[in-house]
Short mmCIF file of C-alpha atoms in Angstrom, two decimals:
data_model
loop_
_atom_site.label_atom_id
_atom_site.label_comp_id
_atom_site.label_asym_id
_atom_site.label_seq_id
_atom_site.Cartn_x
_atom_site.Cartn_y
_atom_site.Cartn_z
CA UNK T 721 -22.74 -68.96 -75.06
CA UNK T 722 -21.12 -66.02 -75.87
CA UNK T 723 -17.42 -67.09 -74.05
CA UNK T 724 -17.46 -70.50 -76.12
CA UNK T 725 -18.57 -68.31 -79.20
CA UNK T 726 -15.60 -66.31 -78.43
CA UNK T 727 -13.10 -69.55 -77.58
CA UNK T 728 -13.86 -71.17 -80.90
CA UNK T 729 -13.49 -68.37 -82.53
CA UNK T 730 -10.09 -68.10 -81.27
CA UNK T 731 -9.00 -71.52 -81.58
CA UNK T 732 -10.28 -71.07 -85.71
CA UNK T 733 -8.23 -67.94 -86.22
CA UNK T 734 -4.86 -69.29 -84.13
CA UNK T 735 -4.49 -72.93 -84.52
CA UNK T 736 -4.41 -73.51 -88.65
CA UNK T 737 -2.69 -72.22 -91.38
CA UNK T 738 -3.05 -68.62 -93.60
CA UNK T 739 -3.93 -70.19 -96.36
CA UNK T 740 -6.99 -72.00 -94.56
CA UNK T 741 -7.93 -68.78 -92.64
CA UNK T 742 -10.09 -66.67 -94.91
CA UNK T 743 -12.44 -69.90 -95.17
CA UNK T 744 -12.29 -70.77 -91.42
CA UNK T 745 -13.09 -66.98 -90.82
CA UNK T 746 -16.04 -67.03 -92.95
CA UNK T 747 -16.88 -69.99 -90.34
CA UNK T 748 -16.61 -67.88 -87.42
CA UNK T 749 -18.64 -65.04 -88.74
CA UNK T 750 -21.43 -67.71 -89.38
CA UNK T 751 -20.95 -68.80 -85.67
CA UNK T 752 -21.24 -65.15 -84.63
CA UNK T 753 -24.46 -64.52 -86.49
CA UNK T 754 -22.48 -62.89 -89.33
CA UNK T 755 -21.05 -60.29 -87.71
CA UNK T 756 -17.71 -61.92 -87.17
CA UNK T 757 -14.43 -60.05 -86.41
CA UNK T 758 -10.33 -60.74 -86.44
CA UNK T 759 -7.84 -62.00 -84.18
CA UNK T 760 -6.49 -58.31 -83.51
CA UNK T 761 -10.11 -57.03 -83.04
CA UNK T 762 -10.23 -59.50 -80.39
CA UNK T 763 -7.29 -58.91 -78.50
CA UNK T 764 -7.30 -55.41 -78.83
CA UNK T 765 -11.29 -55.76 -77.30
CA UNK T 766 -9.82 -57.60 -74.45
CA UNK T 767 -7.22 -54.86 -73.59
CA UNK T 768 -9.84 -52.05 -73.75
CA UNK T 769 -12.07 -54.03 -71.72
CA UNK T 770 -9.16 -53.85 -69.35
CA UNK T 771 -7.94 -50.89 -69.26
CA UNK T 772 -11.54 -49.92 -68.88
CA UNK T 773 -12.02 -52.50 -65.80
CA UNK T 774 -8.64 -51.57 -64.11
CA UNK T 775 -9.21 -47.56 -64.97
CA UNK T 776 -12.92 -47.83 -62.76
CA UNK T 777 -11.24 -49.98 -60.39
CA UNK T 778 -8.37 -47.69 -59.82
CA UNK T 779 -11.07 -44.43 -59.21
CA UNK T 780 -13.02 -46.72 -57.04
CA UNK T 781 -9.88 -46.80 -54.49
CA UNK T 782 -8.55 -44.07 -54.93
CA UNK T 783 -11.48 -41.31 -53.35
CA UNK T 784 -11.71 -40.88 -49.83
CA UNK T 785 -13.13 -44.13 -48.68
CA UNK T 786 -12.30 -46.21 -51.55
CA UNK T 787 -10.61 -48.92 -49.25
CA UNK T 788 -11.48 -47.73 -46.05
CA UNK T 789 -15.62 -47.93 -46.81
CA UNK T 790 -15.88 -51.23 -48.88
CA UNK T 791 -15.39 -54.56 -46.45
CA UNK T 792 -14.00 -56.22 -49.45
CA UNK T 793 -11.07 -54.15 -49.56
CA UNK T 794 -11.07 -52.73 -46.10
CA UNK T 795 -7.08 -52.60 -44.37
CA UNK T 796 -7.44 -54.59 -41.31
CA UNK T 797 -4.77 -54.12 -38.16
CA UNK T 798 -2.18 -56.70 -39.66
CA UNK T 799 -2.15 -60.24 -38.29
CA UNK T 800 1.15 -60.36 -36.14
CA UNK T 801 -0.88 -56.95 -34.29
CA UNK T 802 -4.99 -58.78 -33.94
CA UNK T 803 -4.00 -59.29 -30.11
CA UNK T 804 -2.60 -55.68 -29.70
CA UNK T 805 -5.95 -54.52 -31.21
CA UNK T 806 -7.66 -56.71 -29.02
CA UNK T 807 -6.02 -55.10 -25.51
CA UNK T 808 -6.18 -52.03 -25.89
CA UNK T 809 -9.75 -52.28 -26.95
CA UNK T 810 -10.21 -53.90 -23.68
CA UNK T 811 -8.45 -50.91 -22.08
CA UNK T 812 -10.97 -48.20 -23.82
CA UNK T 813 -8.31 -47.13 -26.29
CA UNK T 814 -11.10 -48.68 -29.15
CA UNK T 815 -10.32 -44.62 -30.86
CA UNK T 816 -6.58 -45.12 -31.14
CA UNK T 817 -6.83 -48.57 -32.70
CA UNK T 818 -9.53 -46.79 -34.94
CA UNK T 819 -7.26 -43.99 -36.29
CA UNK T 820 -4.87 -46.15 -37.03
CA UNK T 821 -6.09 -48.38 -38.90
CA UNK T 822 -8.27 -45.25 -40.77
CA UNK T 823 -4.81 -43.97 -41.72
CA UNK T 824 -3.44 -47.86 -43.17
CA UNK T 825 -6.52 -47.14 -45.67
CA UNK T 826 -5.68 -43.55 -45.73
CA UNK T 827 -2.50 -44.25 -47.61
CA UNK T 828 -3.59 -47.13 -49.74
CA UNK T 829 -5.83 -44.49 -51.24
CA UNK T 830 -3.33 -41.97 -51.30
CA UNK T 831 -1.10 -44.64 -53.72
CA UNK T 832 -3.69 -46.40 -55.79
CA UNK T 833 -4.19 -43.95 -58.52
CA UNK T 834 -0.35 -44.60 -59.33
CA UNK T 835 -1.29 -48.29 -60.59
CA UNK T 836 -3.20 -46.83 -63.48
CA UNK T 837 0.17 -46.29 -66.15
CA UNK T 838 1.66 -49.41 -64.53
CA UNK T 839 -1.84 -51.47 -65.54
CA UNK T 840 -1.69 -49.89 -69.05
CA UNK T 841 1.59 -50.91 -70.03
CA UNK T 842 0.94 -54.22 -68.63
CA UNK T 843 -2.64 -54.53 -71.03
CA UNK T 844 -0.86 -52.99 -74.07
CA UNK T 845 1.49 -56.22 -73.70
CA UNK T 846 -0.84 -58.21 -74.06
CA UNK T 847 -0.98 -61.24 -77.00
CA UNK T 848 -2.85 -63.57 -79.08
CA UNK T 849 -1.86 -66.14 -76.36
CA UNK T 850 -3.00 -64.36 -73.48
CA UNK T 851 -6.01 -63.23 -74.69
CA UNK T 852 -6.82 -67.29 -76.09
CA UNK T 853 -6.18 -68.14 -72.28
CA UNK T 854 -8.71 -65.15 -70.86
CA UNK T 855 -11.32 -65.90 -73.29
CA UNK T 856 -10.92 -69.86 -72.07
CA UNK T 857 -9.59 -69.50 -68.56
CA UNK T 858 -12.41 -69.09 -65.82
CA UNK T 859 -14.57 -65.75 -64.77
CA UNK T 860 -11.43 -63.83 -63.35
CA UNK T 861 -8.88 -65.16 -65.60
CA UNK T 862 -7.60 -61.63 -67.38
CA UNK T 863 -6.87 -60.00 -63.58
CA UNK T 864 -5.02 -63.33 -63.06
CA UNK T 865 -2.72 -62.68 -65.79
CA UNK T 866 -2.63 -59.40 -65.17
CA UNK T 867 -1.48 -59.96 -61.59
CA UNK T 868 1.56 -62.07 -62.90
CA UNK T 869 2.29 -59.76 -65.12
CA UNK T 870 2.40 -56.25 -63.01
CA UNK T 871 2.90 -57.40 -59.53
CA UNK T 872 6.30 -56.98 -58.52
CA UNK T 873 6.16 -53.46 -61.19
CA UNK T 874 3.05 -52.29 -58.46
CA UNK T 875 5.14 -53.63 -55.15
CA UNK T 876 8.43 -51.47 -56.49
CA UNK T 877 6.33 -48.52 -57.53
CA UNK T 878 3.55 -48.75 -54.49
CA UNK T 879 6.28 -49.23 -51.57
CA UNK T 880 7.99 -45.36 -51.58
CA UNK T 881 4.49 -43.84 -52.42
CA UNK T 882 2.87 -46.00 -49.11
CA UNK T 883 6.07 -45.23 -47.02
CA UNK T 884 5.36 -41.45 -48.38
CA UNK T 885 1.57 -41.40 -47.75
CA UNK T 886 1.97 -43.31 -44.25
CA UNK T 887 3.50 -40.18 -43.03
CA UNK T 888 1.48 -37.70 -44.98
CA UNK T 889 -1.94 -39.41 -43.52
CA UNK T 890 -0.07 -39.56 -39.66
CA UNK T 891 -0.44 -43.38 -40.43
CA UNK T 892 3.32 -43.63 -38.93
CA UNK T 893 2.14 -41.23 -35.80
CA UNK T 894 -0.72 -43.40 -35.38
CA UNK T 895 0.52 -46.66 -35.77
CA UNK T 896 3.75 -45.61 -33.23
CA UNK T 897 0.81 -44.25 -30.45
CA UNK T 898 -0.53 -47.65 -30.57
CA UNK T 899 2.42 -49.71 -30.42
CA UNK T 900 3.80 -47.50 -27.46
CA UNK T 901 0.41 -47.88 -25.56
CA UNK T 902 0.36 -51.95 -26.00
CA UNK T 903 3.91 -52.23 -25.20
CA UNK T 904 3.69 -50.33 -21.91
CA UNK T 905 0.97 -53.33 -20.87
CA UNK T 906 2.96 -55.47 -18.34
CA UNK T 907 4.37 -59.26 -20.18
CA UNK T 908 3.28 -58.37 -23.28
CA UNK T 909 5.03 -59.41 -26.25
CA UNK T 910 6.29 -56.63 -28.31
CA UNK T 911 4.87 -56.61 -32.45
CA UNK T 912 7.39 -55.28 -34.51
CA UNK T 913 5.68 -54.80 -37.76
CA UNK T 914 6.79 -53.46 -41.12
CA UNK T 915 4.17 -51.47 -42.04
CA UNK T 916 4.64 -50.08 -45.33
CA UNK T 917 5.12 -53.93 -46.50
CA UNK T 918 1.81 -54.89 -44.95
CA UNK T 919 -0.15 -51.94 -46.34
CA UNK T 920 1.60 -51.90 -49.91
CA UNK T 921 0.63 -55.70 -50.17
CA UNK T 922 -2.97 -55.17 -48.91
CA UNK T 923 -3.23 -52.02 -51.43
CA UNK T 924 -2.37 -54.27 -53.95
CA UNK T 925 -4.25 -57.10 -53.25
CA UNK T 926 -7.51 -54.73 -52.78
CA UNK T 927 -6.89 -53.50 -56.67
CA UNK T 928 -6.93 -56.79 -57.87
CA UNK T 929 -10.10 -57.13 -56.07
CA UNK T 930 -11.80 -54.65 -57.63
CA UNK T 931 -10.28 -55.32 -61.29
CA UNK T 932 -11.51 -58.71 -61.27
CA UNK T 933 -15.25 -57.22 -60.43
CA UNK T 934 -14.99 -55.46 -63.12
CA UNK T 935 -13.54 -58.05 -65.82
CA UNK T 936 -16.59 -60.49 -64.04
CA UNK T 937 -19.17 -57.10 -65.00
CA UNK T 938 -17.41 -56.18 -68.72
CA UNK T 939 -18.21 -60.10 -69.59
CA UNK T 940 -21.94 -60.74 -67.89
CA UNK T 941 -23.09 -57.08 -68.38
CA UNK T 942 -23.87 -56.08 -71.82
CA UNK T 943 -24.42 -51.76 -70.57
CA UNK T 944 -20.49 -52.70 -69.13
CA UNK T 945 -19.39 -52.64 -72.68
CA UNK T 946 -19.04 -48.98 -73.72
CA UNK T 947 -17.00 -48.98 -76.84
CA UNK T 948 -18.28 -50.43 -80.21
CA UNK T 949 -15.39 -52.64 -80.54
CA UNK T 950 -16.45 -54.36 -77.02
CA UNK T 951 -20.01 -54.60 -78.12
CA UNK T 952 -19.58 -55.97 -81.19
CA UNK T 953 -16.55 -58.74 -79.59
CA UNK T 954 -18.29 -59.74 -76.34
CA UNK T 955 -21.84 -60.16 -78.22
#
């Protein structure tokens, strides 16, 4: 109820003229039990409830286990490598494949706090337009647009800091123990993969993840919304 609450109230305040809005605003407020609110209250209760999502979802992965204790997240040995994985688990080397792929989730952790200013740019950018298509779009719609928007921003950013905390966690060390082992096994095929590409994408990926939990939480969960702006917005 409250979502098409919300999308009519949108489509009231965007779609006609100024000089039929204070009358189709009184309208709204009746539709909202008379506590009604504007266009910029709206957006701007959107892009707190975001930077609010993406903020939790950001300290979520970035403490000590953030991606490397939640199986929704979790940095797996990459796909080109599931057959080295499986061999030298066969041999007893179970630990080594262990460590390494502790340290893949090592260094997402190590990076994800950086996301946090890129996010925040991205949510002050966003319009009337976006914020009509979040309010209509389906449970995860804001992360969507959020995704288009900071992507290839979190890739640029994320790739030095990964390449930087692969080393710092022995990630690199790790990862090159492994690959020597399996390639010493008799006709195998050698994996040659690029790993701060793998683990920036699966950082990234994990964020988005865990922002669209929250956005899902922030719009079903009325103790989600801690400001009186998104209280009095997402009745």
């Amino acid at each position: 109820m409250m979502v098409k609450r919300f999308t009519l109230l949108f489509s009231l305040l965007f779609v006609f003229s100024c000089s039929a809005e204070a009358q189709l605003l009184k309208k709204a407020k009746g539709l909202l039990g008379g506590k009604g609110f504007s266009k910029e209250e709206a957006a701007n209760a959107l892009k707190e409830a975001f930077i609010q999502g993406t903020g939790k979802g950001v300290d979520v992965l970035s403490q000590a286990n953030g991606y490397l204790g939640n199986p929704e997240v979790k940095i797996p040995i990459p796909e080109d490598a599931k057959n080295v994985e499986k061999k030298l688990r066969a041999l007893g080397l179970g630990n080594e494949v262990d460590k390494a792929i502790e340290s893949l989730n090592r260094a997402a952790e190590d990076a994800a706090v950086e996301a946090k200013d890129i996010f925040i740019d991205a949510i002050k950018a966003i319009t009337i337009t976006d914020a009509i298509n979040i309010v209509k779009g389906n449970k995860d719609a804001g992360t969507r647009i959020l995704e288009s928007k900071t992507t290839n921003d979190l890739t640029a950013k994320f790739s030095p800091i990964i390449e930087a905390s692969l080393s710092k966690v022995n990630a690199t060390k790790y990862w090159s123990d492994v690959m020597d082992k399996y390639n010493k096994i008799p006709f195998v095929k050698k994996v040659e993969t690029d790993l701060t590409a793998y683990v920036t994408q699966q950082a990234i990926d994990g964020l988005f993840v865990m922002i669209a939990k929250e956005e899902l939480n922030i719009r079903q969960n009325p103790a989600a919304r801690t400001t009186d702006l998104l209280q009095k917005v997402f009745k």
